[in-house]
mmCIF file of C-alpha atoms and ligand atoms in Angstrom:
data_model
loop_
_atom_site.group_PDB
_atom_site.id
_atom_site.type_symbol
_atom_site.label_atom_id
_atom_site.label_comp_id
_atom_site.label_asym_id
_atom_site.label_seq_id
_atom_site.Cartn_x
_atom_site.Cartn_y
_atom_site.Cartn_z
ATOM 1 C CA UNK I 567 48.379 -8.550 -8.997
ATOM 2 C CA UNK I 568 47.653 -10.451 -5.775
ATOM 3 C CA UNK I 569 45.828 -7.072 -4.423
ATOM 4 C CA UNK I 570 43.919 -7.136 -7.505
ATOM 5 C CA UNK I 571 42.689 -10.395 -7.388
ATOM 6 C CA UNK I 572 42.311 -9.690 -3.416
ATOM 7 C CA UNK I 573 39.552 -6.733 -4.755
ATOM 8 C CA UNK I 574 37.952 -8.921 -6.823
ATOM 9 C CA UNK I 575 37.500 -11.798 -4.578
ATOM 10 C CA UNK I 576 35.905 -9.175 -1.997
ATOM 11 C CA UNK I 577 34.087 -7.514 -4.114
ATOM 12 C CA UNK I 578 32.585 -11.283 -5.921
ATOM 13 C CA UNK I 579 31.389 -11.456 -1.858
ATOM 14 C CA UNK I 580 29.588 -8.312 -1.388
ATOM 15 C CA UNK I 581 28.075 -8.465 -4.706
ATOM 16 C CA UNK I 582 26.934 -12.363 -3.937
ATOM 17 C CA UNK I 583 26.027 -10.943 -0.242
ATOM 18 C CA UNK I 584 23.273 -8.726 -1.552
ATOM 19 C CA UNK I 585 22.302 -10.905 -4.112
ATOM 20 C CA UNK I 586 18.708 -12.643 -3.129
ATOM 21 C CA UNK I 587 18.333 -15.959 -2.458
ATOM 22 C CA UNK I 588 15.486 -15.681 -4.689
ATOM 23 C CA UNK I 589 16.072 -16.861 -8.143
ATOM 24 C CA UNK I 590 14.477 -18.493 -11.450
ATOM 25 C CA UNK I 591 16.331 -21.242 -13.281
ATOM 26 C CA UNK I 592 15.963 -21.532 -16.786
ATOM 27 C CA UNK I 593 13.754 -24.583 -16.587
ATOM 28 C CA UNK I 594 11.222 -22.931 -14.579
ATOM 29 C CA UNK I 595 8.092 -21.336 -16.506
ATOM 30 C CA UNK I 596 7.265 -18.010 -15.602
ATOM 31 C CA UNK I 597 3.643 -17.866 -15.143
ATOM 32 C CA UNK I 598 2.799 -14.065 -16.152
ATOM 33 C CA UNK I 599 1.426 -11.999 -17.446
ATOM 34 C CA UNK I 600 -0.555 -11.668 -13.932
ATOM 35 C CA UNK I 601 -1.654 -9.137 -11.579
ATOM 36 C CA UNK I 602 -3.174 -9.273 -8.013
ATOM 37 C CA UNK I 603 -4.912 -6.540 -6.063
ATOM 38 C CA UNK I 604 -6.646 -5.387 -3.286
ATOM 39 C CA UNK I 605 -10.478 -6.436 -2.899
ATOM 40 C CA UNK I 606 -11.560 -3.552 -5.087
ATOM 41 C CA UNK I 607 -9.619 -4.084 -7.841
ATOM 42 C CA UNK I 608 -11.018 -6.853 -9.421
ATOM 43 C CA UNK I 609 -11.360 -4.610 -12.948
ATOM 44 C CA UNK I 610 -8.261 -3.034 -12.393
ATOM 45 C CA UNK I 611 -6.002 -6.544 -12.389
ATOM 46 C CA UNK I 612 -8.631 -7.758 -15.733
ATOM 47 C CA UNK I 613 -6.943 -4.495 -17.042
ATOM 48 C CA UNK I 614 -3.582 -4.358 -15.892
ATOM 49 C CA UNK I 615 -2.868 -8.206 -17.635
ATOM 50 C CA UNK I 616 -4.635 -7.072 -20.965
ATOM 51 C CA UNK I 617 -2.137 -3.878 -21.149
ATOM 52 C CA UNK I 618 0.829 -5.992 -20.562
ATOM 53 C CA UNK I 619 -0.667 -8.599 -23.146
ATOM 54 C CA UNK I 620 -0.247 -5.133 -25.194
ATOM 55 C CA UNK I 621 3.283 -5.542 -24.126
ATOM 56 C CA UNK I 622 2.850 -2.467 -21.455
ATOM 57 C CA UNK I 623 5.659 -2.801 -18.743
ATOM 58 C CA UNK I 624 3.918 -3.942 -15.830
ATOM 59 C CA UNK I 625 4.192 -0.789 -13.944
ATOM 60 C CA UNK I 626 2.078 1.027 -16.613
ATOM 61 C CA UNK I 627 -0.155 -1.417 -16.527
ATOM 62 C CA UNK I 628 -0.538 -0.931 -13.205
ATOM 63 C CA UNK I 629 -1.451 2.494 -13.430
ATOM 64 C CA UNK I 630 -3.951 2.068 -16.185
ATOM 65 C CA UNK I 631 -5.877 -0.385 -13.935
ATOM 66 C CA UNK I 632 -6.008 1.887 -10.799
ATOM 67 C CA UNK I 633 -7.320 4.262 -12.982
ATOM 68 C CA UNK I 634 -10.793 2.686 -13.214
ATOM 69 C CA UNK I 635 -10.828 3.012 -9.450
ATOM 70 C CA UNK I 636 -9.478 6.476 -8.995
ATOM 71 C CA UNK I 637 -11.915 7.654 -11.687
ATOM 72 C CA UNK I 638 -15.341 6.280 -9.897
ATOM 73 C CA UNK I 639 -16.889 7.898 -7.682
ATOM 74 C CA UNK I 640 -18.563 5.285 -5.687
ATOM 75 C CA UNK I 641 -15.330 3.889 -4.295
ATOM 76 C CA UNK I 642 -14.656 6.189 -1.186
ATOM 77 C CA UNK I 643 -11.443 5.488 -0.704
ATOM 78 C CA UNK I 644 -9.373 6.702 -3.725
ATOM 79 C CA UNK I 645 -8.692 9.522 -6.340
ATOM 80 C CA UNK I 646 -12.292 11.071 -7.363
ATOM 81 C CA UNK I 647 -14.932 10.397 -4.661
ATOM 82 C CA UNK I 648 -12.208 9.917 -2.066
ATOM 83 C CA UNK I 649 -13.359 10.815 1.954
ATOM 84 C CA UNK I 650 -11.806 14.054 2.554
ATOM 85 C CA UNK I 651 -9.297 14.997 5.403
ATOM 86 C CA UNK I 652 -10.842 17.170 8.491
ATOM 87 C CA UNK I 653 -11.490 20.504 6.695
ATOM 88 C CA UNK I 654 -13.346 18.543 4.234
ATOM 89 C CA UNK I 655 -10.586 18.780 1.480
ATOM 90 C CA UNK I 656 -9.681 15.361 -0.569
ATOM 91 C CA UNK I 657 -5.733 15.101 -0.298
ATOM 92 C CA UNK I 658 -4.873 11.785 -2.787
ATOM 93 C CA UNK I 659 -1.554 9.946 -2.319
ATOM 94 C CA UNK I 660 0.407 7.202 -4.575
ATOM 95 C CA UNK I 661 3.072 5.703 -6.004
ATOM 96 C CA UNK I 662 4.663 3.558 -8.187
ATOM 97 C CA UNK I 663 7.884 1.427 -8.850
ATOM 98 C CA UNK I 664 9.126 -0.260 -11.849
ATOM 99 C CA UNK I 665 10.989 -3.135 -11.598
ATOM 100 C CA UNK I 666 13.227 -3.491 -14.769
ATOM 101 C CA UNK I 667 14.629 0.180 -14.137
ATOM 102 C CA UNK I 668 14.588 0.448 -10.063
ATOM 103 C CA UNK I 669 12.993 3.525 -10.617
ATOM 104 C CA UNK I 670 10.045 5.005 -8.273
ATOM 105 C CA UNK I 671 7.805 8.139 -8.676
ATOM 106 C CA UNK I 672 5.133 9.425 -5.889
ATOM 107 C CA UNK I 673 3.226 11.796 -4.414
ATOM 108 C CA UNK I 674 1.471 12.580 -1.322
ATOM 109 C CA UNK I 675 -0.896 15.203 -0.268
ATOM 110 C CA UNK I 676 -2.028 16.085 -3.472
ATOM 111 C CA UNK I 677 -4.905 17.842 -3.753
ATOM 112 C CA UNK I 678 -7.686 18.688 -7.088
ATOM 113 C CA UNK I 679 -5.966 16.296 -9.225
ATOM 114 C CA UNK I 680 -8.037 12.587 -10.129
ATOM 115 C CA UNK I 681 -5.003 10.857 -10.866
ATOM 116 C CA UNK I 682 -2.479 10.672 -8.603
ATOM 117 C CA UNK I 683 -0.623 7.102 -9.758
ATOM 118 C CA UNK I 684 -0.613 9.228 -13.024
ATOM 119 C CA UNK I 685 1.075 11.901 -11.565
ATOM 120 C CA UNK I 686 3.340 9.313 -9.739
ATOM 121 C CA UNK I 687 4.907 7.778 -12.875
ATOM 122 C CA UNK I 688 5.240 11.238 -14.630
ATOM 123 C CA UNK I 689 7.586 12.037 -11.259
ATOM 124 C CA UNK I 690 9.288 8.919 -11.731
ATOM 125 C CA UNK I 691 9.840 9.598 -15.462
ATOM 126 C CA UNK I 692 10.623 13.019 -16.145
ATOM 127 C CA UNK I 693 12.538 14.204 -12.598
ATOM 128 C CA UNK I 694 15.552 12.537 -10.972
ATOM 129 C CA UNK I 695 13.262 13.041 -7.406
ATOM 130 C CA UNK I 696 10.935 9.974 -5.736
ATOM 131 C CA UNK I 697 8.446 12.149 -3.937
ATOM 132 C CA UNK I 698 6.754 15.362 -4.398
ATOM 133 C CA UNK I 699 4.188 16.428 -1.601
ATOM 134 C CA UNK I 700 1.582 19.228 -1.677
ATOM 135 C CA UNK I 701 1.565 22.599 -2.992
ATOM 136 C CA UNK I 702 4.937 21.160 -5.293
ATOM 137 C CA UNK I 703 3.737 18.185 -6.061
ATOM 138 C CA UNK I 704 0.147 20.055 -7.554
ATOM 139 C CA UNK I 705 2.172 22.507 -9.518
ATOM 140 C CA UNK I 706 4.482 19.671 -11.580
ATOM 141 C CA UNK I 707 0.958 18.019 -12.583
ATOM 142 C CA UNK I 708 -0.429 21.387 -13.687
ATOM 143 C CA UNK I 709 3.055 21.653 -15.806
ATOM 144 C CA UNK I 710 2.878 17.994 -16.968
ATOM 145 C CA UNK I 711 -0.524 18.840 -18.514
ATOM 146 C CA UNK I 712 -3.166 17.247 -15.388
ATOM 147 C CA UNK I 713 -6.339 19.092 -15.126
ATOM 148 C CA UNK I 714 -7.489 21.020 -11.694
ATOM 149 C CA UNK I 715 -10.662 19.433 -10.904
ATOM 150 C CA UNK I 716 -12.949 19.276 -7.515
ATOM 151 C CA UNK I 717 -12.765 15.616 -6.076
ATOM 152 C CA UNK I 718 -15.399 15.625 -3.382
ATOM 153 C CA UNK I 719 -18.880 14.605 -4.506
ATOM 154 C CA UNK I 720 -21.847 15.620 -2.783
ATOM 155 C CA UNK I 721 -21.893 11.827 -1.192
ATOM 156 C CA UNK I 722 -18.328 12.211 0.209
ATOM 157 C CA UNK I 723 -19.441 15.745 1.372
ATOM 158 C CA UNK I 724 -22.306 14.169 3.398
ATOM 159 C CA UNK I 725 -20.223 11.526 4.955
ATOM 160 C CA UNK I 726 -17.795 14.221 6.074
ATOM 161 C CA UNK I 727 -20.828 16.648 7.279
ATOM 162 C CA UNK I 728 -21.784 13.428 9.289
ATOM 163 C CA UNK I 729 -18.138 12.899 10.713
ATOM 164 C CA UNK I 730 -18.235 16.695 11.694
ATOM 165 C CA UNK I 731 -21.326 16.680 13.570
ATOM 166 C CA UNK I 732 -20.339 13.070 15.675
ATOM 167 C CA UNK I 733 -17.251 15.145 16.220
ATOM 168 C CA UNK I 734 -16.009 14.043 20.040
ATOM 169 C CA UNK I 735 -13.138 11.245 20.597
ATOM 170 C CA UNK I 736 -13.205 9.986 17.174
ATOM 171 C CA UNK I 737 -10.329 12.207 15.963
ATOM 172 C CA UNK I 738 -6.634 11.788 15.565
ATOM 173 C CA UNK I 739 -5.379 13.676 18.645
ATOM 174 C CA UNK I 740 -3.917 11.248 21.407
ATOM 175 C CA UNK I 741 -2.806 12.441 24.698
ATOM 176 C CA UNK I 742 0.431 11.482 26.102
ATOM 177 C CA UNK I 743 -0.816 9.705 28.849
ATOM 178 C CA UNK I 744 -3.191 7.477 26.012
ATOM 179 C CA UNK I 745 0.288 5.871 24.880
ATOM 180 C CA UNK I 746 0.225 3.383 27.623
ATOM 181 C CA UNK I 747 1.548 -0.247 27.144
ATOM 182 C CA UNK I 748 -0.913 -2.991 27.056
ATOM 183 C CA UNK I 749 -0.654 -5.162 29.755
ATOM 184 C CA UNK I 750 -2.413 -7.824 29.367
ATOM 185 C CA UNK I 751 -2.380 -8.813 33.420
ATOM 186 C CA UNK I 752 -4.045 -5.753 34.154
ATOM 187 C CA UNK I 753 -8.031 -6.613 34.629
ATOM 188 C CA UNK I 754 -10.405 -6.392 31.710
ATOM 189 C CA UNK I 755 -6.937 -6.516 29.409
ATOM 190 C CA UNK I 756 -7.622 -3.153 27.593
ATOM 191 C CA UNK I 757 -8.912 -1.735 30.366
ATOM 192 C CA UNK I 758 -10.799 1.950 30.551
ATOM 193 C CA UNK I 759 -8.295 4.365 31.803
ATOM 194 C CA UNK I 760 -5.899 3.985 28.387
ATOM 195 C CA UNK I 761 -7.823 6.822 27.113
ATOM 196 C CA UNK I 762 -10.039 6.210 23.656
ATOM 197 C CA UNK I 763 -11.263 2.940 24.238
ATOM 198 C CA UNK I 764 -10.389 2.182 20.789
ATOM 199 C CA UNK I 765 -8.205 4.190 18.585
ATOM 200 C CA UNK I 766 -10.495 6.203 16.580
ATOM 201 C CA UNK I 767 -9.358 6.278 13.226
ATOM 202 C CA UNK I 768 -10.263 2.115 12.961
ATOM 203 C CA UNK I 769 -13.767 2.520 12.518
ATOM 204 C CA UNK I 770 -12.953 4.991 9.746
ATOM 205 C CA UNK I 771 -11.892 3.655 6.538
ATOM 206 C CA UNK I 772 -8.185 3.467 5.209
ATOM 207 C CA UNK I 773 -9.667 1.872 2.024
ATOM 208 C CA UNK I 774 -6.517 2.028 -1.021
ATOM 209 C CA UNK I 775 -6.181 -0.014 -4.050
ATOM 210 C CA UNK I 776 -2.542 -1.628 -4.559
ATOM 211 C CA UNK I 777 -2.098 -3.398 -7.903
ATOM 212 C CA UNK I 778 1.119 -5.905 -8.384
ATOM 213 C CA UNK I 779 1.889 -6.930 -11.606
ATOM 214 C CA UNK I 780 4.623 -9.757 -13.240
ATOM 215 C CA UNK I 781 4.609 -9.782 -17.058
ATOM 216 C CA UNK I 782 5.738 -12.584 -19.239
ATOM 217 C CA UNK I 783 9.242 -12.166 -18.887
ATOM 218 C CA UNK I 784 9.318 -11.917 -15.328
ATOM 219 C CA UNK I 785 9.355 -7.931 -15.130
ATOM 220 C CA UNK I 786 7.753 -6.714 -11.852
ATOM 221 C CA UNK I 787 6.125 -3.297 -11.188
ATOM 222 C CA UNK I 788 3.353 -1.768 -8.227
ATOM 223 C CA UNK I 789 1.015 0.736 -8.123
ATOM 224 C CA UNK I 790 -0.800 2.021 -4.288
ATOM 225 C CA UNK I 791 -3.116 5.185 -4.399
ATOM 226 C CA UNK I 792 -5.109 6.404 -2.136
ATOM 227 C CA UNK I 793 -7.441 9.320 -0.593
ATOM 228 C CA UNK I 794 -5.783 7.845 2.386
ATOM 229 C CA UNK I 795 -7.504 7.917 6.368
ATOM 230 C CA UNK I 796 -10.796 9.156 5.732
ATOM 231 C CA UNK I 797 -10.978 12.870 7.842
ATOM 232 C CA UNK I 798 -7.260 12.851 8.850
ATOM 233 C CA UNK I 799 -5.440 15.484 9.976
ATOM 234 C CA UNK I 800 -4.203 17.405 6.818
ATOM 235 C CA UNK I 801 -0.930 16.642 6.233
ATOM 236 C CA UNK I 802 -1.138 13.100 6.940
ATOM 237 C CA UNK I 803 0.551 10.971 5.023
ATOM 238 C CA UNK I 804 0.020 6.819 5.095
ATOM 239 C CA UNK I 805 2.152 4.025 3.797
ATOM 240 C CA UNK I 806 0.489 4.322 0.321
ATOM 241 C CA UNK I 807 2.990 6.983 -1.423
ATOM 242 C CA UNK I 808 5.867 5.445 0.463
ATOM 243 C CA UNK I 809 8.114 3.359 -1.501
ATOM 244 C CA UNK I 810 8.799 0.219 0.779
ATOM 245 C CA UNK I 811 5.769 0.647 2.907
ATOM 246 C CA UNK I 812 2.989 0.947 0.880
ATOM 247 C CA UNK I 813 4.332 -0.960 -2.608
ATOM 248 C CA UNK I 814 7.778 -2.238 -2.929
ATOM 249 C CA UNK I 815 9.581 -3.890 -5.998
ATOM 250 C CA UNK I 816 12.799 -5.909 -6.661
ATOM 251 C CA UNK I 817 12.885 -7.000 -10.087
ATOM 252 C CA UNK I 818 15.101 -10.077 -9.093
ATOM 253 C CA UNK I 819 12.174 -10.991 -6.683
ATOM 254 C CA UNK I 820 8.960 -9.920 -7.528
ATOM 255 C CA UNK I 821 6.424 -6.847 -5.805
ATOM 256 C CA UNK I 822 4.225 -6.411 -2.943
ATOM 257 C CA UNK I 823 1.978 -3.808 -1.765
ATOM 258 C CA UNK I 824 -0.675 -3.179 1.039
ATOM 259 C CA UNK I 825 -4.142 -1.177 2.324
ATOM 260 C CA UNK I 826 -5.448 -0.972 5.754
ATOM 261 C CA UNK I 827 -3.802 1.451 8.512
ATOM 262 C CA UNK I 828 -0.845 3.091 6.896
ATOM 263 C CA UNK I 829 0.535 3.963 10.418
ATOM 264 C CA UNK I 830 1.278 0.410 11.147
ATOM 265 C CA UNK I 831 2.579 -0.355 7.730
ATOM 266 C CA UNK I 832 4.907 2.816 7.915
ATOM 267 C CA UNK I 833 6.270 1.833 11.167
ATOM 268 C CA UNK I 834 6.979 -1.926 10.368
ATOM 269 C CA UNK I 835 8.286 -1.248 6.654
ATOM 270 C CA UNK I 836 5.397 -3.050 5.267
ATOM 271 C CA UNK I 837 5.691 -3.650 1.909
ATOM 272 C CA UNK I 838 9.664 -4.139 1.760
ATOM 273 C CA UNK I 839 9.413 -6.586 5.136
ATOM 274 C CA UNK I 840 7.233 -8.930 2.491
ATOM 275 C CA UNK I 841 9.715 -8.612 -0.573
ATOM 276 C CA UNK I 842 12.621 -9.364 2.099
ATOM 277 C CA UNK I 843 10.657 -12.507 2.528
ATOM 278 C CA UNK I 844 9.962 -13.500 -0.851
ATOM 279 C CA UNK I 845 13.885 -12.710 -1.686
ATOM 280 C CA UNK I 846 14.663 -15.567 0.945
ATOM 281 C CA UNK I 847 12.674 -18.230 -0.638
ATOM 282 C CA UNK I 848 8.360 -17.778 1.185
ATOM 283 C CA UNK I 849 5.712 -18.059 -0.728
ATOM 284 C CA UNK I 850 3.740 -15.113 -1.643
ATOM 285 C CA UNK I 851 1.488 -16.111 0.940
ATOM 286 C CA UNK I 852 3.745 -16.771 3.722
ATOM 287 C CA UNK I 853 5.345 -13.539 3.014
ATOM 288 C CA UNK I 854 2.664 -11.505 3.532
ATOM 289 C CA UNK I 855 1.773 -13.411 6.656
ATOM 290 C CA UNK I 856 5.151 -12.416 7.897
ATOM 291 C CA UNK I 857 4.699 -8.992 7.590
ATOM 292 C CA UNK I 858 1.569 -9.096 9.078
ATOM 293 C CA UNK I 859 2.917 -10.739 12.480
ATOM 294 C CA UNK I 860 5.692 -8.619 12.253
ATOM 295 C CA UNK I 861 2.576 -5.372 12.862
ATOM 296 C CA UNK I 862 1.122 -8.108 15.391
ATOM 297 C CA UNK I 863 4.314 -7.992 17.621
ATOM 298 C CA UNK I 864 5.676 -4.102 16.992
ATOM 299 C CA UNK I 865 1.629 -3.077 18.089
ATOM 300 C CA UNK I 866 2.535 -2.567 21.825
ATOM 301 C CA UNK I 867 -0.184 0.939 23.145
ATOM 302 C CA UNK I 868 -3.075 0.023 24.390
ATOM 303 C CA UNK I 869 -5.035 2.585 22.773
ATOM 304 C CA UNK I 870 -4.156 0.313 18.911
ATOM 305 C CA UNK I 871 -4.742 -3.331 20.474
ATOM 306 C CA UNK I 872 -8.172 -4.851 21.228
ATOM 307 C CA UNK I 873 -9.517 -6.343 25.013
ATOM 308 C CA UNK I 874 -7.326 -9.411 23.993
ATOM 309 C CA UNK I 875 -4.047 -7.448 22.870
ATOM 310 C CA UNK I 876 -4.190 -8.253 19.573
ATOM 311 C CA UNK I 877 -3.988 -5.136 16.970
ATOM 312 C CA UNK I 878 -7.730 -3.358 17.048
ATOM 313 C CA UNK I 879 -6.802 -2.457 12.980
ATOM 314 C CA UNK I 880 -6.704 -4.087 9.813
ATOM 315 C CA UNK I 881 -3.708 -4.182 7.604
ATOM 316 C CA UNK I 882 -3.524 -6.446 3.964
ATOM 317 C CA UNK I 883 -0.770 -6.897 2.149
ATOM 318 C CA UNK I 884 -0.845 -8.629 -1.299
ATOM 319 C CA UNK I 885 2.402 -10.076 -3.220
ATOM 320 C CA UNK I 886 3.318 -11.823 -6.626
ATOM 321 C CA UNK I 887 6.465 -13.190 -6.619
ATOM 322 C CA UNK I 888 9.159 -13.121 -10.205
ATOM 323 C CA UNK I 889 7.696 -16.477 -11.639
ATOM 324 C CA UNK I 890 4.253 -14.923 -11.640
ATOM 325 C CA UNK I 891 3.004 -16.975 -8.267
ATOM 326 C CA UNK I 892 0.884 -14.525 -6.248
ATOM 327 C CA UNK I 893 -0.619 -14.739 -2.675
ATOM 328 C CA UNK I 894 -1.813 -12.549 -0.239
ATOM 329 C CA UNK I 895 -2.549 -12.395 3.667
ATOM 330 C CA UNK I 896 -3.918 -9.628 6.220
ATOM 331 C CA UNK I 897 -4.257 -9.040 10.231
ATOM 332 C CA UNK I 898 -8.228 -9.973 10.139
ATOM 333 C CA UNK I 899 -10.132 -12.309 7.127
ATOM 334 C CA UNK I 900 -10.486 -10.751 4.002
ATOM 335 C CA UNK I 901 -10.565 -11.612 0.345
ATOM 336 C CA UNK I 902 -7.778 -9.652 -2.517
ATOM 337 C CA UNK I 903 -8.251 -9.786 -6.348
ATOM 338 C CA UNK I 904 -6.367 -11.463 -8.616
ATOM 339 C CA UNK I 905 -5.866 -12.096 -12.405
ATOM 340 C CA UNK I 906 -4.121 -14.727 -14.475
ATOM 341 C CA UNK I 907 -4.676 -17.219 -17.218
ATOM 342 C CA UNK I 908 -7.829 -18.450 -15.218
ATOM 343 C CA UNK I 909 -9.526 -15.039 -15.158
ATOM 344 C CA UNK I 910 -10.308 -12.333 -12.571
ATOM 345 C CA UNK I 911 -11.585 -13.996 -9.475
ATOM 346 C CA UNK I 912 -11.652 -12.513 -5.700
ATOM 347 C CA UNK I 913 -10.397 -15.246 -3.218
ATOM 348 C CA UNK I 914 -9.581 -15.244 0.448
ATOM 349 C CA UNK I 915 -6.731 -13.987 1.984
ATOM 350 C CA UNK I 916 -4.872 -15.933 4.515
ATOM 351 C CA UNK I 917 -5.020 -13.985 8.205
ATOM 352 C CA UNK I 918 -3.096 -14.239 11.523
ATOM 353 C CA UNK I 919 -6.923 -14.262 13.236
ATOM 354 C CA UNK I 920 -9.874 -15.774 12.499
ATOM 355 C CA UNK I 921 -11.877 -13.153 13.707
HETATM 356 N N1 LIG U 650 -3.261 2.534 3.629
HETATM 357 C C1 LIG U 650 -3.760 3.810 3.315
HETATM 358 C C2 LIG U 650 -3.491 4.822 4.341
HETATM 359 O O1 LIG U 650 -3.329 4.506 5.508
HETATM 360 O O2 LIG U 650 -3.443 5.992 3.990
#
């Protein structure tokens, strides 16, 4: 009997250990249905609040309002229209995450398929996997009834004929010798002899859309997708398909999700590092900010940080938390979309610098 009680009492602890300190009383009014977004998906959030008005779990919802985005052609940066990788093929990745199940779906390096959030849920649905990449991930959206199609427009094709032909340092090859620390003693800061003056891929775009969504309830669910790094090395995979990086969700907490350079969300556990935050109490806001400095101090080569030593990229993230209160933040100024009972509006971001 005392043993029993003895289990108990330990396992009361662990459970209250991983508990969040994050929580709604009953006399606080959730604020949902609402959705927030990165810059280009002001339709997409206007969507994603009128499904779950429909009563759509937020995750759905999510998906529904990427879809506007992965369906046009003029945005460049996702699904249909998307800048290819270095052979000139478009390779899409995404995912999702629901908050009321726990469940994720994604997939990464998919190629011929407009989609790929679409595909996403259907992985998190009907398999008992999270990811599916490539040739694998192609053939369960053939199966699940997705239609082969060619993503790259003529425009796209251009941009990438243009790439080819500029073709000298702006690639993704580094040299060993390139991954030396900054030191921010040594004259001129960056200096010349760290190799490419500036890491290539950040004047080429790593454009995404994330949608976050909170319902009325207080249900949470994410959506990233992505043509990812426009002319990377195929294969590449960014943060966007990668549950924690990319778009995170803890139903107890709320979601958060990011764009920008995938490499430096990857590395710092982007979207997960905000959630952590929210779970102990920041605002949405604040959050993000965290996760932003957090890039800011783990960006140590030369060949990522500008003449000053601060990171030469862009990164955003964008959070709501459980009550519905959303707030986002990046590396550099920038704006994010948002949607609640006051419309869809773009606002400004908060940023660790000014400039
Ligand atoms: N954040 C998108 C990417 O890096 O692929």
């Amino acid at each position: 009997m005392a043993e029993l009680s003895r289990r108990r009492f330990l396992g009361a602890t662990a459970a209250s250990a991983v508990l969040p300190a994050f929580h709604i009383s009953s006399r606080q009014k959730l604020r949902g249905p609402v959705a927030v977004a990165s810059a280009n998906g002001l339709q997409a959030v206007q969507i994603a609040v009128e499904q779950m008005q429909t009563g759509l779990p937020p995750v759905d919802a999510g998906v529904k309002g990427v879809e506007v985005v992965e369906n046009d052609p003029n945005d460049m940066s996702v699904g249909y229209g998307g800048l290819p990788n270095e052979r000139g093929v478009v390779e899409l990745d995404a995912c999702v995450m629901d908050g009321p199940t726990g469940l994720g779906g994604a997939v990464a390096s998919l190629h011929n398929i407009k989609n790929p959030a679409q595909v996403a849920l259907a992985v998190m649905r009907h398999t008992d996997h999270v990811l599916l990449v490539g040739p694998g991930a192609l053939e369960f959206a053939k199966l699940h009834g997705f239609a082969e199609e060619n993503l790259l427009t003529e425009r796209a094709r251009q941009a990438w004929l243009r790439w080819k032909r500029g073709l000298s340092r702006k690639d993704d090859w580094v040299e060993d010798a390139e991954n030396v620390l900054f030191d921010a003693s040594a004259t001129g800061g960056g200096g010349e002899d760290g190799g490419k003056e500036a890491l290539a891929s950040m004047s080429r775009p790593t454009g995404t859309i994330h949608v976050g969504c909170v319902n009325e309830r207080g249900d949470v669910g994410g959506v990233t997708t992505t043509s990812g790094l426009a002319f990377k090395i195929p294969g590449r995979v960014g943060d966007s398909p990668l549950l924690g990086c990319g778009n995170y969700v803890d139903n107890d907490v709320g979601v958060a999700g990011s764009t920008g350079r995938g490499e430096a969300v990857i590395l710092s556990n982007g979207a997960a590092t905000v959630v952590h935050h929210l779970a102990l109490g920041k605002s949405p806001t604040d959050a993000c900010l965290e996760a932003c400095r957090r890039i800011v101090r783990m960006t140590k080569v030369r060949r990522l940080l500008d003449e000053r030593g601060r990171p030469a990229f862009q990164v955003k993230f964008y959070a709501v938390n459980k009550r519905g209160e959303m707030g986002a933040a990046a590396i550099r100024p920038s704006r994010h979309a948002r949607m609640d009972a006051d419309g869809p509006r773009l606002q400004d971001s908060a940023a660790v610098f000014d400039d």
